[in-house]
Coordinates of C-alpha atoms in Angstrom, one line a residue:
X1 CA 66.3 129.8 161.6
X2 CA 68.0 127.3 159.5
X3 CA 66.5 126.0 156.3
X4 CA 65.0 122.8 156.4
X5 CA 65.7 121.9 153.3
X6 CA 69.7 122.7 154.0
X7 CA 71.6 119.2 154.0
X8 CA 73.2 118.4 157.9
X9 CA 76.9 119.3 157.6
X10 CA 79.6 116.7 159.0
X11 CA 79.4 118.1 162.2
X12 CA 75.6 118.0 162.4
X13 CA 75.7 114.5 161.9
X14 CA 78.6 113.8 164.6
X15 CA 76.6 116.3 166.5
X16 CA 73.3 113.9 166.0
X17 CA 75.3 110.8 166.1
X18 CA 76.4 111.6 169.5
X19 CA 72.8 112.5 170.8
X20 CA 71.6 109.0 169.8
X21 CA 74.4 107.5 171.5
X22 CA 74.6 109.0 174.3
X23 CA 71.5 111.4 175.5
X24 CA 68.5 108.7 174.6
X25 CA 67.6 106.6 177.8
X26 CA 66.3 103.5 175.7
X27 CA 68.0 100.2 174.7
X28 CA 66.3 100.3 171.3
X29 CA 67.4 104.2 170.2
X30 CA 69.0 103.9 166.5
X31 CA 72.4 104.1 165.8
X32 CA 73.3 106.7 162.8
X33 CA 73.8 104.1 160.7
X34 CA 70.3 102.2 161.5
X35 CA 68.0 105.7 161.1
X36 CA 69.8 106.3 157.6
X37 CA 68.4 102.9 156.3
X38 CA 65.4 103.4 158.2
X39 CA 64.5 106.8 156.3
X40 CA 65.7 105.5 153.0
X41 CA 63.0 102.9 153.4
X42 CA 60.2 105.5 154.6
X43 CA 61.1 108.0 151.7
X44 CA 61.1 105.6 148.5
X45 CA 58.4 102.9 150.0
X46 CA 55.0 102.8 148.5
X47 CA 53.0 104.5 151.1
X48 CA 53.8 108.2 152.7
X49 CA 54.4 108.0 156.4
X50 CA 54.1 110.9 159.1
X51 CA 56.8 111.4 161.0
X52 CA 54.3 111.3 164.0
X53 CA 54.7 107.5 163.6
X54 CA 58.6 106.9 162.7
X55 CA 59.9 109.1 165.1
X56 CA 58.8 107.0 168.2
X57 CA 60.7 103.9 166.3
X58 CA 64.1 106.4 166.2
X59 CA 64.2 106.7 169.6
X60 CA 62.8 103.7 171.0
X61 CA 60.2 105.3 172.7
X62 CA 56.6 105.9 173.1
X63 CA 57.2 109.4 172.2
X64 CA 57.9 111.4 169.3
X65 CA 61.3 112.5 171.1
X66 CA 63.0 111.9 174.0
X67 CA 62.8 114.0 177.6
X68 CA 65.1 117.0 176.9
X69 CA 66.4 119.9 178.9
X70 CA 64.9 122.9 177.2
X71 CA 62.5 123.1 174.0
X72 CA 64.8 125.1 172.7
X73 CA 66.8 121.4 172.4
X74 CA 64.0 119.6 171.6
X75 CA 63.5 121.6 168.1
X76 CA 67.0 121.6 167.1
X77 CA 67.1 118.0 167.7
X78 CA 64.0 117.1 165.8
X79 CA 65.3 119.8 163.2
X80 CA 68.6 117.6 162.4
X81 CA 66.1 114.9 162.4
X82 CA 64.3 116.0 159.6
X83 CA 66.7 118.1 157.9
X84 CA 68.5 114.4 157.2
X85 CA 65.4 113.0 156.0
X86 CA 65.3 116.3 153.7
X87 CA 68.3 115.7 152.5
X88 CA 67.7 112.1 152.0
X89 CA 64.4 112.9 149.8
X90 CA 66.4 116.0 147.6
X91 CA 68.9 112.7 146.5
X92 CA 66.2 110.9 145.0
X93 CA 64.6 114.0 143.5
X94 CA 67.5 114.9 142.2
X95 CA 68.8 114.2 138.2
X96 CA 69.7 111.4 138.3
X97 CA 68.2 110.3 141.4
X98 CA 71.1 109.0 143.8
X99 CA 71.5 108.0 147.3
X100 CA 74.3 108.4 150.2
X101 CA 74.2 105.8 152.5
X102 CA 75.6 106.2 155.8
X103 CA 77.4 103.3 157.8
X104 CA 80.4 102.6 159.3
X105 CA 84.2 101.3 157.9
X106 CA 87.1 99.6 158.7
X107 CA 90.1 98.0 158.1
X108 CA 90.4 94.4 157.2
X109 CA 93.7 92.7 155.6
X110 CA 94.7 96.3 154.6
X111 CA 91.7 97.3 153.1
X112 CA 88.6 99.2 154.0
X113 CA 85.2 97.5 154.3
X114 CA 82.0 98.7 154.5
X115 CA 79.7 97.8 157.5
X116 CA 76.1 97.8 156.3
X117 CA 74.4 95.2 158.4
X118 CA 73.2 97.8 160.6
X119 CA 72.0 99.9 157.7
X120 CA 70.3 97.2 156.3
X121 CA 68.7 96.3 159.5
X122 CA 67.4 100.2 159.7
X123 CA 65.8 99.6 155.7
X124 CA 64.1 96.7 156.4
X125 CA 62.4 98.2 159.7
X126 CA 60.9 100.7 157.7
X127 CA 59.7 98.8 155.6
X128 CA 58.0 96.3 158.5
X129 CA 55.9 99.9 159.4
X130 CA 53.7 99.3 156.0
X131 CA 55.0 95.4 155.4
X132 CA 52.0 94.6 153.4
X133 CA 52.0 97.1 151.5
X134 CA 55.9 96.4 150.1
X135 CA 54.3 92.9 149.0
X136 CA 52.9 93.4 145.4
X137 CA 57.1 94.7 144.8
X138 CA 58.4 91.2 147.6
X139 CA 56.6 89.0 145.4
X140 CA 58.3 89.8 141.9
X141 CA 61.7 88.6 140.7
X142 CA 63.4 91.9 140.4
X143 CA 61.7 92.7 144.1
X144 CA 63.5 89.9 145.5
X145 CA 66.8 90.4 143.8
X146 CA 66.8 93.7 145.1
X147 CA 66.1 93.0 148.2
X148 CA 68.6 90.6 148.4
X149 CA 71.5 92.2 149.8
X150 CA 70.0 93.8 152.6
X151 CA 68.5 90.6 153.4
X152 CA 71.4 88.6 153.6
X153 CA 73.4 91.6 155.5
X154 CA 70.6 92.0 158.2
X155 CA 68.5 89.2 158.5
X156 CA 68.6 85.5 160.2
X157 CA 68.4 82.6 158.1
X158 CA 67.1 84.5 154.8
X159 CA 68.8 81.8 152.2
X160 CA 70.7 78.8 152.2
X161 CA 74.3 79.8 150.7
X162 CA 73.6 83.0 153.1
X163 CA 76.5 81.9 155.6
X164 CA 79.1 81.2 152.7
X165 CA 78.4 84.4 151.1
X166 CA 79.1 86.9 154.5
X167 CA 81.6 85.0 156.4
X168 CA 84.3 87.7 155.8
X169 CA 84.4 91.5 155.9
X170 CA 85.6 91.5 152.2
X171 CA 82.3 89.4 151.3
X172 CA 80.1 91.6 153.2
X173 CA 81.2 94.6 151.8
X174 CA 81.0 93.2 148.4
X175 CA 77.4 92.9 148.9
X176 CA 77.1 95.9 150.5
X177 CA 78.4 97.6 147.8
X178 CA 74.9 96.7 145.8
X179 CA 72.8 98.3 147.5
X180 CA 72.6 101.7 146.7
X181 CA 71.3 100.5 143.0
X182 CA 68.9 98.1 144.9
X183 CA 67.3 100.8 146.4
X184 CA 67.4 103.2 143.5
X185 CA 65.7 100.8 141.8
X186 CA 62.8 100.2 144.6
X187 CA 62.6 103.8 144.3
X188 CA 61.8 104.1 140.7
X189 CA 59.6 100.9 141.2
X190 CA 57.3 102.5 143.6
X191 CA 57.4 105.8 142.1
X192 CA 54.7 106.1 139.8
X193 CA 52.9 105.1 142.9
X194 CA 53.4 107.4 145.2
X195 CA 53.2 110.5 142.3
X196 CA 49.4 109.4 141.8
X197 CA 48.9 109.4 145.1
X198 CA 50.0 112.8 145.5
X199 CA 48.1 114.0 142.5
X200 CA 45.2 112.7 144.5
X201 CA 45.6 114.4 147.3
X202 CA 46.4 117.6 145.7
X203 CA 43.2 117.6 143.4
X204 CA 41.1 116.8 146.5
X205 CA 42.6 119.8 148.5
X206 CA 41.9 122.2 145.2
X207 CA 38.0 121.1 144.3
X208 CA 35.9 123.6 145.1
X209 CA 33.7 122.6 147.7
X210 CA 29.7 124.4 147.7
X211 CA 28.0 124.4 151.0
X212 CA 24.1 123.2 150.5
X213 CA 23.1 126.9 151.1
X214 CA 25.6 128.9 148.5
X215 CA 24.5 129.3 144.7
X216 CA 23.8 126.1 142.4
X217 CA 27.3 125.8 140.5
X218 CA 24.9 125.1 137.4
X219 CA 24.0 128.9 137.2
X220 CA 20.0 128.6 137.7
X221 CA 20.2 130.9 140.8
X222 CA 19.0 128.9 143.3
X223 CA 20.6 127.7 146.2
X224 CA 21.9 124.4 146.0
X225 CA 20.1 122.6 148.1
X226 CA 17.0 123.6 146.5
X227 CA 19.2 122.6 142.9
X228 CA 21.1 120.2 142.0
X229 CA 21.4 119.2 145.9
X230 CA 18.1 118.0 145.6
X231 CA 18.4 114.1 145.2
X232 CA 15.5 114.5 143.0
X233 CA 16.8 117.4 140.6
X234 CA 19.9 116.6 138.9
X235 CA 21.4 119.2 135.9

């Protein structure tokens, strides 16, 4: 079995890239390009998602995967799924914490530009899964400026010198070019955040939890219900 935590290798992600392409029967199934954003968005954003709830939005289905031949297919599909989003978490964990966005190139006037509208597109719908919470970060200066650039890549009418700025390939890639630190830096934003939160949740799954009928915790021997249960007996 491979290990999920193992980064997809270049064939892995033709093999995936292929499967989204080509084996999903829906006219809203990602592109390559569009999940990467999309999981960038889900791993650094301010609230944790289950995968129970992004993977329908991969496919463009009701489902949390598409009708397969085998389950032997299913799993290894859902596997490069994850493994990706693995891999995309380990980046930002690492020291320092970087990213590797994927999306397309080509050639323009002899040079090679970057294609990250689609990308973009993919961020910014995983952020619209928990909207309101991205606010408090949307309604700062530094929030806006770094979500500038995937604005103006992906969305319609988002500012006024919008159509002057990404009228070539050369522009656009000059502003795709900023954000890999624009999301490094909503990562770092949000992650004292999402640490407390997990500190939470782990000290609630460690506390010691006494049934009403087990002995009083305050060492008087008497069961705790008849202890400090009692609403009228507190020690």
């Amino acid at each position: 079995m491979t290990d999920p935590m193992v980064p997809l290798s270049a064939e892995e992600l033709h093999e995936l890239d292929q499967f989204l392409l080509h084996d999903v029967d829906s006219d809203d199934v990602m592109t390559l390009d569009v999940m990467d954003g999309f999981l960038h968005a889900i791993a650094i954003g301010p609230t944790t998602i289950q995968p129970s709830e992004w993977l329908p939005k991969v496919w463009g289905l009701p489902s949390m995967a598409p009708p397969m031949a085998s389950l032997e297919q299913l799993n290894h599909v859902l596997g490069l799924v994850m493994r990706h989003f693995n891999g995309i978490i380990a980046g930002l964990e690492g020291e320092p914490p970087d990213i590797y966005p994927i999306w397309p190139e080509r050639e323009f006037n002899g040079k090679v530009c970057d294609e990250a509208d689609g990308w973009a597109f993919g961020f910014i719908e995983g952020m619209r899964l928990r909207w309101s919470d991205w606010q408090p970060m949307l309604e700062t200066n530094e929030g806006q400026a770094w979500f500038r650039p995937l604005g103006l890549l992906s969305e319609d009418d988002f500012a006024p010198d919008q159509d002057e700025l990404t009228r070539t390939p050369l522009e656009r890639t000059e502003i795709a070019h900023q954000i890999p630190d624009a999301v490094l830096a909503m990562h770092a934003h949000w992650l004292p955040l999402r640490q407390a939160i997990h500190q939470r949740v782990l000290a609630k799954a460690i506390q010691p939890k006494v049934g009403r009928n087990d002995p009083c915790p305050c060492g008087s021997g008497k069961k705790f219900k008849k202890c400090c249960g009692a609403a009228a007996d507190l020690h």
